[in-house]
Amino acid sequence: MTETPVHPALWPAPVATGAVDATVTVPGSKSVTNRALVLASLAAEPGWLRRPLRSRDSLLMAEALRALGVGIEETVSSSSTPAGDPDGSGEAWRVIPAGLHGPATVDVGNAGTVMRFMPPVAALADGPVRFDGDPRSYERPLNGVIDALRVLGARIDDDGRGALPMTVHGGGALDGGRVEIDASSSSQFVSALLLSAPRFNQGVEVRHVGGSLPSMPHIRMTVDMLRQVGAQVDEPETGGEPNVWRVSPSALLGRDLTIEPDLSNAQPFLAAALITGGKVTIPDWPERTTQPGDQLRRIFTEMGGSCELTDRGLVFTGSGSIHGIDVDLSEVGELTPGIAAVAALADSPSTLRGVAHLRLHETDRLAALTKEINELGGDVTETEDGLHIRPRRLHGGIFHTYDDHRMATAGSIIGLAVEGVQIENVATTAKTLPDFPRMWTEMLAGAGN
């Protein structure tokens, strides 16, 4: 009997045979790594990034900065501590600022941080910088950054699209000053302007004038990291005007920064403990962080687990039951796919709110989650700003990912409890979580075996 060949782009999601019991070391945060790369490149002196994330998004950012003249040297420590890595913390990147210059071409891939954080940097370069990327990048909103940079003195050729591809004609400096933007479609519009603002002649005053601002933790992360390198920032969180951020012109310090683990990328592993009634430990979970993934401790506890921050890291334990949840995810939208996957396996309905902006991410995540979970037998409906999920008995099938890393991990979460789930293009997880299939199968190796 001839077996039906498995399509090479389909990955059979492993089913858990029992409760997981694993320690999973999660690579560094993409959000922190890419912000740190920009700030280090604009500093007045060299700096170090230790334990940076090496993924498609972060390597695209490093290559973009190299294209403008920044030196980024990579070292990897072995069993002995090499020169240049004095604390033995593993891989490190030495960032050596230089005069930014064109002509250059930047490939943004489909990385929101690269397509939004780099144009203000390019405006400071001497010469033209062309931006291009994956086909999906042409559809993602960029007008907030483009329009703001024009107000601040930049010359940009985008043929009126407000999107990629485009060319930033850098003049070696940027006036800066006051600008109003609508960042309701992406908080990255605000972060993009703030990160380069210390190098603007007048600094910047950014006023958000649109609707609800999503993903506020990421703006707090930007402000916190700016202050770490010596920038002066006035913000709403510290008594400033609502929806107004001011950054003064200044030189930035070169820092020696160790990158935190990516807490959002810990989500599928914590979900595995919740779904299987097992235990997963994530080493080096920070006691204080601006990462939105830290809210997983609260959300997954409400859904039936428990957690403890110990010397070993975060220890998360599932109870064997999964409860539905009614939750506003406006500040932590990137967690929505994983939460939706867990909710599809719960014992009661869930409503996920405040995430209309996910329609503009790597894919339309609300439509994609609805379609893929429903095609496995689920009952998900889109709302104006989120999803309503009624758990039903699911069955196997192909879970399409739309080149979206968080769709791939969401499908893998469902596959823990549902036989026959096949993930299309699981390799897309390399965007922020390199080698996810190996990490997943190693976690499951001790599950009931």
Coordinates of C-alpha atoms in Angstrom, one line a residue:
M1 CA 0.0 0.0 0.0
T2 CA 1.4 3.4 -1.0
E3 CA 1.3 6.0 1.6
T4 CA 0.0 9.5 0.7
P5 CA 3.0 11.8 0.7
V6 CA 3.0 14.7 3.1
H7 CA 3.2 18.1 1.5
P8 CA 6.6 19.5 2.3
A9 CA 5.1 22.8 3.4
L10 CA 2.9 21.1 6.0
W11 CA 4.2 20.3 9.5
P12 CA 2.2 17.7 11.6
A13 CA 1.6 19.5 14.9
P14 CA 2.6 17.1 17.7
V15 CA -0.1 16.0 20.0
A16 CA 0.7 16.0 23.8
T17 CA 0.5 12.5 25.2
G18 CA 0.4 13.8 28.8
A19 CA 1.3 16.7 31.0
V20 CA 4.4 18.6 29.9
D21 CA 7.2 19.2 32.4
A22 CA 9.9 21.3 30.8
T23 CA 12.2 24.2 31.1
V24 CA 12.2 26.3 27.9
T25 CA 14.9 29.0 27.3
V26 CA 13.2 31.6 25.1
P27 CA 15.5 33.8 22.9
G28 CA 15.8 37.5 23.3
S29 CA 13.0 40.0 22.7
K30 CA 12.6 41.2 19.1
S31 CA 11.0 44.5 20.3
V32 CA 13.9 45.2 22.7
T33 CA 16.6 44.0 20.3
N34 CA 15.4 46.2 17.4
R35 CA 14.9 49.3 19.6
A36 CA 18.4 48.8 21.1
L37 CA 20.0 48.5 17.6
V38 CA 18.5 51.8 16.6
L39 CA 19.5 53.6 19.8
A40 CA 23.0 52.1 19.8
S41 CA 23.5 53.2 16.1
L42 CA 22.5 56.8 16.9
A43 CA 24.7 57.0 20.0
A44 CA 27.8 59.1 20.4
E45 CA 30.0 56.1 21.3
P46 CA 30.1 52.3 20.7
G47 CA 27.9 49.9 22.8
W48 CA 27.1 46.3 23.3
L49 CA 24.0 44.2 22.9
R50 CA 24.2 40.9 24.7
R51 CA 21.9 37.9 24.1
P52 CA 20.2 39.7 21.1
L53 CA 17.6 37.9 19.2
R54 CA 18.9 36.4 15.9
S55 CA 15.7 36.1 13.8
R56 CA 14.6 37.4 10.4
D57 CA 13.2 40.7 11.9
S58 CA 16.3 41.5 13.9
L59 CA 18.8 40.5 11.2
L60 CA 16.8 42.7 8.7
M61 CA 17.2 45.6 11.2
A62 CA 20.9 45.0 11.6
E63 CA 21.4 44.8 7.8
A64 CA 19.4 48.0 7.4
L65 CA 21.7 49.9 9.8
R66 CA 24.8 48.4 8.2
A67 CA 23.6 49.6 4.8
L68 CA 23.7 53.2 6.2
G69 CA 27.2 52.8 7.5
V70 CA 26.8 51.5 11.1
G71 CA 29.3 48.9 12.2
I72 CA 27.7 45.8 13.9
E73 CA 30.1 43.1 14.8
E74 CA 28.9 39.7 16.0
T75 CA 30.7 37.6 18.6
V76 CA 29.7 34.2 20.1
S77 CA 31.3 33.0 23.3
S78 CA 32.5 29.4 23.6
S79 CA 33.2 27.5 26.8
S80 CA 35.9 30.1 27.6
T81 CA 35.1 33.7 27.8
P82 CA 36.4 35.6 24.8
A83 CA 37.8 39.0 24.7
G84 CA 35.0 41.4 24.0
D85 CA 32.4 39.4 25.9
P86 CA 33.6 40.1 29.5
D87 CA 30.6 38.7 31.3
G88 CA 30.4 35.5 29.3
S89 CA 26.7 36.1 28.5
G90 CA 26.8 34.3 25.1
E91 CA 26.3 36.0 21.8
A92 CA 27.0 39.7 21.7
W93 CA 26.8 42.4 19.1
R94 CA 29.2 45.3 19.2
V95 CA 27.5 48.4 17.7
I96 CA 29.9 51.1 16.3
P97 CA 28.1 54.3 15.3
A98 CA 29.2 56.1 12.2
G99 CA 28.2 58.9 9.9
L100 CA 24.9 57.8 8.3
H101 CA 25.0 57.9 4.5
G102 CA 23.4 56.8 1.3
P103 CA 22.8 55.8 -1.4
A104 CA 21.4 52.6 0.2
T105 CA 18.6 50.1 -0.1
V106 CA 16.8 48.7 2.9
D107 CA 14.9 45.4 2.8
V108 CA 12.2 45.6 5.5
G109 CA 10.9 42.1 4.8
N110 CA 7.5 42.2 6.6
A111 CA 8.9 43.6 9.8
G112 CA 6.9 46.4 11.2
T113 CA 9.7 47.7 13.4
V114 CA 12.1 47.9 10.4
M115 CA 9.6 49.6 8.0
R116 CA 8.6 52.2 10.7
F117 CA 11.7 52.7 12.8
M118 CA 14.2 53.0 9.9
P119 CA 12.7 55.9 7.8
P120 CA 13.5 58.5 10.6
V121 CA 17.0 57.1 10.8
A122 CA 17.3 57.4 7.0
A123 CA 16.2 61.0 7.2
L124 CA 19.4 61.7 9.2
A125 CA 21.6 60.0 6.6
D126 CA 23.4 61.9 3.8
G127 CA 21.9 60.6 0.6
P128 CA 18.9 58.6 -0.7
V129 CA 17.7 55.5 1.1
R130 CA 15.2 53.3 -0.8
F131 CA 12.8 51.0 1.3
D132 CA 11.3 47.9 -0.1
G133 CA 10.0 44.6 1.3
D134 CA 7.7 41.6 1.0
P135 CA 4.5 42.1 -0.9
R136 CA 2.5 42.2 2.4
S137 CA 4.6 45.1 3.5
Y138 CA 3.1 47.2 0.8
E139 CA -0.3 46.8 2.4
R140 CA 0.7 47.7 5.9
P141 CA 0.1 51.3 7.1
L142 CA 3.1 53.6 7.0
N143 CA 1.4 57.0 6.3
G144 CA 1.7 58.0 10.0
V145 CA 5.5 57.9 9.8
I146 CA 5.7 59.4 6.2
D147 CA 3.4 62.3 6.9
A148 CA 5.1 63.1 10.2
L149 CA 8.6 63.1 8.7
R150 CA 7.5 65.5 6.0
V151 CA 6.2 67.9 8.6
L152 CA 9.5 67.6 10.5
G153 CA 11.5 68.5 7.4
A154 CA 12.2 65.2 5.5
R155 CA 11.8 64.7 1.8
I156 CA 10.2 61.4 0.9
D157 CA 9.1 60.0 -2.5
D158 CA 6.3 57.4 -2.1
D159 CA 4.2 58.3 -5.2
G160 CA 1.4 59.4 -2.8
R161 CA 0.8 55.8 -1.6
G162 CA 1.6 56.4 2.1
A163 CA 3.2 53.0 2.0
L164 CA 6.1 51.0 0.6
P165 CA 8.1 51.1 -1.6
M166 CA 9.5 54.6 -1.1
T167 CA 12.7 56.6 -1.0
V168 CA 13.8 58.8 1.9
H169 CA 16.2 61.6 0.6
G170 CA 18.3 62.1 3.7
G171 CA 19.9 65.5 4.1
G172 CA 22.3 64.6 6.9
A173 CA 20.0 66.2 9.6
L174 CA 16.4 66.8 10.4
D175 CA 14.8 69.9 11.9
G176 CA 12.3 68.1 14.1
G177 CA 9.8 70.0 16.1
R178 CA 6.1 69.5 16.7
V179 CA 3.9 67.1 14.8
E180 CA 0.4 65.6 15.1
I181 CA -0.2 62.0 14.0
D182 CA -3.0 59.4 14.1
A183 CA -1.3 56.3 15.6
S184 CA -4.5 54.4 16.2
S185 CA -3.5 51.8 13.6
S186 CA 0.0 51.2 15.1
S187 CA 1.8 52.4 18.2
Q188 CA 5.0 52.0 16.2
F189 CA 4.3 55.3 14.5
V190 CA 5.0 57.0 17.9
S191 CA 8.0 54.9 18.8
A192 CA 9.5 55.4 15.3
L193 CA 9.6 59.2 15.9
L194 CA 10.7 59.0 19.5
L195 CA 13.7 56.7 18.9
S196 CA 15.5 59.0 16.5
A197 CA 14.3 62.3 18.1
P198 CA 17.4 63.0 20.2
R199 CA 19.3 63.5 16.9
F200 CA 16.7 65.9 15.5
N201 CA 17.9 69.5 15.7
Q202 CA 14.8 70.5 17.8
G203 CA 14.0 67.1 19.2
V204 CA 10.4 66.3 18.7
E205 CA 6.9 66.8 20.2
V206 CA 4.5 64.0 19.1
R207 CA 0.8 64.5 19.6
H208 CA -1.5 61.6 18.9
V209 CA -4.8 62.9 17.7
G210 CA -6.6 59.8 16.6
G211 CA -8.7 57.2 18.3
S212 CA -7.7 54.7 20.9
L213 CA -3.9 54.1 20.9
P214 CA -3.1 50.4 20.8
S215 CA -0.1 48.5 22.3
M216 CA 0.8 51.2 24.9
P217 CA 3.4 48.9 26.6
H218 CA 5.5 49.2 23.5
I219 CA 5.5 53.0 23.7
R220 CA 6.5 52.7 27.4
M221 CA 9.3 50.3 26.3
T222 CA 10.5 52.9 23.9
V223 CA 10.5 55.7 26.5
D224 CA 12.2 53.5 29.1
M225 CA 15.0 52.5 26.6
L226 CA 15.5 56.1 25.6
R227 CA 16.0 57.2 29.2
Q228 CA 18.4 54.3 29.7
V229 CA 20.7 55.9 27.1
G230 CA 20.5 59.4 28.5
A231 CA 17.6 60.9 26.5
Q232 CA 15.2 63.4 28.2
V233 CA 11.6 62.3 27.6
D234 CA 8.3 63.9 28.9
E235 CA 5.3 61.6 28.6
P236 CA 1.8 61.1 29.8
E237 CA 2.8 58.3 32.2
T238 CA 4.9 60.8 34.3
G239 CA 2.4 63.7 34.5
G240 CA 2.7 65.1 31.0
E241 CA -0.2 65.9 28.7
P242 CA -2.3 63.0 27.6
N243 CA -1.2 61.5 24.2
V244 CA 1.8 63.9 24.0
W245 CA 5.5 62.9 24.1
R246 CA 8.4 65.3 24.0
V247 CA 12.1 64.3 23.4
S248 CA 14.8 66.9 23.8
P249 CA 17.8 66.9 21.4
S250 CA 20.9 65.3 23.0
A251 CA 23.8 63.0 22.6
L252 CA 23.0 59.3 23.4
L253 CA 25.2 57.1 25.5
G254 CA 26.7 53.8 24.3
R255 CA 25.4 51.2 26.7
D256 CA 26.2 47.6 27.6
L257 CA 22.7 46.0 27.4
T258 CA 21.6 42.5 28.0
I259 CA 18.4 41.7 26.1
E260 CA 15.5 40.2 28.0
P261 CA 13.8 37.0 26.8
D262 CA 10.9 37.6 24.5
L263 CA 8.0 37.1 26.8
S264 CA 5.4 37.1 24.0
N265 CA 7.3 34.2 22.5
A266 CA 7.0 32.3 25.8
Q267 CA 3.2 32.2 25.2
P268 CA 2.9 28.9 23.3
F269 CA 5.0 27.1 25.9
L270 CA 3.0 28.5 28.8
A271 CA -0.1 27.6 26.8
A272 CA 1.2 24.0 26.6
A273 CA 1.3 23.8 30.4
L274 CA -2.2 25.2 30.6
I275 CA -3.7 22.8 28.1
T276 CA -1.9 19.7 29.3
G277 CA -2.2 20.4 33.0
G278 CA 1.6 20.4 33.2
K279 CA 4.4 22.7 34.2
V280 CA 6.8 24.9 32.2
T281 CA 9.6 27.0 33.5
I282 CA 10.9 30.1 31.5
P283 CA 14.4 31.1 32.8
D284 CA 15.3 34.7 33.3
W285 CA 11.8 36.1 33.4
P286 CA 12.3 39.7 34.5
E287 CA 10.8 41.0 37.8
R288 CA 10.2 44.4 36.1
T289 CA 9.6 44.8 32.4
T290 CA 7.8 46.9 29.8
Q291 CA 7.2 43.9 27.6
P292 CA 3.5 43.3 27.0
G293 CA 4.1 39.5 27.2
D294 CA 4.4 39.9 31.0
Q295 CA 0.5 40.1 31.1
L296 CA 0.4 36.4 30.2
R297 CA 0.9 35.8 33.9
R298 CA -2.5 37.4 34.7
I299 CA -4.4 36.2 31.6
F300 CA -3.4 32.6 31.7
T301 CA -3.9 32.5 35.4
E302 CA -7.5 33.7 34.8
M303 CA -7.9 30.9 32.3
G304 CA -7.0 28.2 34.8
G305 CA -3.3 28.2 35.5
S306 CA -1.0 29.4 38.3
C307 CA 2.4 31.0 38.2
E308 CA 5.3 31.8 40.5
L309 CA 8.4 33.9 39.9
T310 CA 11.3 32.1 41.4
D311 CA 15.1 32.1 41.2
R312 CA 14.8 29.6 38.3
G313 CA 12.5 31.9 36.4
L314 CA 8.7 31.9 35.9
V315 CA 7.2 28.6 36.8
F316 CA 3.7 28.2 35.2
T317 CA 1.5 25.3 36.1
G318 CA -1.8 24.2 34.5
S319 CA -4.7 22.9 36.6
G320 CA -6.1 20.5 33.9
S321 CA -9.0 22.9 33.3
I322 CA -9.2 25.8 30.8
H323 CA -11.7 28.5 31.4
G324 CA -13.0 31.1 28.9
I325 CA -12.2 34.7 29.4
D326 CA -13.6 38.2 28.7
V327 CA -10.6 40.4 28.2
D328 CA -9.5 43.7 26.7
L329 CA -6.3 43.0 24.7
S330 CA -5.8 46.5 23.3
E331 CA -2.4 46.9 25.1
V332 CA -1.3 43.3 24.2
G333 CA -2.7 42.6 20.8
E334 CA 0.2 40.4 19.7
L335 CA -1.0 37.9 22.3
T336 CA -4.4 37.5 20.7
P337 CA -3.7 34.5 18.4
G338 CA -2.3 32.4 21.2
I339 CA -5.1 33.3 23.6
A340 CA -7.7 32.6 20.9
A341 CA -6.1 29.1 20.4
V342 CA -6.4 28.4 24.1
A343 CA -9.9 29.8 24.2
A344 CA -11.0 27.4 21.4
L345 CA -10.1 24.5 23.8
A346 CA -11.8 26.0 26.9
D347 CA -14.8 24.9 28.9
S348 CA -16.8 28.2 28.4
P349 CA -17.0 31.0 25.8
S350 CA -14.5 33.8 25.5
T351 CA -14.6 37.4 24.2
L352 CA -11.4 39.1 23.1
R353 CA -11.8 42.9 22.8
G354 CA -9.9 46.0 21.8
V355 CA -7.9 44.5 18.9
A356 CA -9.4 45.9 15.7
H357 CA -5.9 47.0 14.7
L358 CA -4.9 43.4 14.3
R359 CA -6.5 43.5 10.9
L360 CA -3.4 45.5 9.8
H361 CA -0.7 43.2 11.2
E362 CA 1.4 40.6 9.3
T363 CA -2.0 39.4 8.0
D364 CA -5.6 40.3 9.0
R365 CA -5.3 38.2 12.2
L366 CA -8.9 38.5 13.2
A367 CA -10.2 37.1 9.8
A368 CA -7.4 34.5 9.7
L369 CA -8.1 33.2 13.2
T370 CA -11.8 33.0 12.6
K371 CA -11.4 31.1 9.3
E372 CA -8.7 28.6 10.5
I373 CA -10.3 27.7 13.8
N374 CA -13.7 27.4 12.2
E375 CA -12.3 25.1 9.5
L376 CA -11.2 22.8 12.3
G377 CA -14.8 22.7 13.6
G378 CA -14.7 25.7 15.9
D379 CA -17.2 28.5 16.4
V380 CA -15.5 31.9 16.2
T381 CA -17.2 35.1 15.1
E382 CA -15.6 38.4 14.4
T383 CA -16.8 41.4 16.3
E384 CA -16.1 45.1 15.6
D385 CA -13.0 45.0 17.7
G386 CA -12.2 41.4 18.4
L387 CA -13.4 37.8 18.5
H388 CA -16.1 35.8 20.2
I389 CA -15.1 32.2 20.7
R390 CA -17.5 29.4 21.6
P391 CA -15.6 26.1 22.3
R392 CA -16.6 23.1 20.2
R393 CA -15.1 19.7 19.6
L394 CA -12.3 20.3 17.0
H395 CA -10.9 18.0 14.4
G396 CA -7.7 17.8 12.3
G397 CA -7.0 19.7 9.2
I398 CA -4.6 22.2 7.6
F399 CA -4.0 25.4 9.6
H400 CA -3.0 28.1 7.2
T401 CA -0.5 30.7 8.6
Y402 CA -0.5 33.5 5.9
D403 CA 3.2 34.0 6.5
D404 CA 2.4 35.1 10.1
H405 CA 4.5 33.7 12.9
R406 CA 1.9 34.0 15.5
M407 CA -0.7 32.1 13.4
A408 CA 1.8 29.3 13.2
T409 CA 2.3 29.1 16.9
A410 CA -1.5 29.4 17.5
G411 CA -2.1 26.3 15.3
S412 CA 0.6 24.4 17.1
I413 CA -1.2 25.2 20.4
I414 CA -4.4 23.7 19.1
G415 CA -2.5 20.7 17.8
L416 CA -1.5 19.8 21.3
A417 CA -5.1 18.7 22.0
V418 CA -6.4 17.9 18.5
E419 CA -5.0 15.1 16.4
G420 CA -4.3 15.7 12.7
V421 CA -3.6 19.4 12.7
Q422 CA -1.0 20.3 10.0
I423 CA 0.7 23.7 10.1
E424 CA 1.3 25.3 6.8
N425 CA 4.7 26.9 6.6
V426 CA 5.8 26.5 10.2
A427 CA 9.1 28.0 9.1
T428 CA 7.5 31.5 9.3
T429 CA 8.1 31.3 13.0
A430 CA 11.7 32.2 12.3
K431 CA 10.5 35.8 12.0
T432 CA 10.9 36.1 15.8
L433 CA 11.4 32.6 17.2
P434 CA 14.2 30.7 15.4
D435 CA 14.0 26.9 15.5
F436 CA 10.5 26.8 17.0
P437 CA 9.7 23.2 15.8
R438 CA 12.7 21.8 17.6
M439 CA 11.9 23.8 20.8
W440 CA 8.3 22.5 20.6
T441 CA 9.2 18.9 20.2
E442 CA 11.8 19.0 22.9
M443 CA 9.3 20.5 25.3
L444 CA 6.9 17.6 24.5
A445 CA 9.6 14.9 24.9
G446 CA 8.8 14.5 28.6
A447 CA 5.0 14.8 28.2
G448 CA 3.7 11.5 29.6
N449 CA 6.5 9.5 28.1

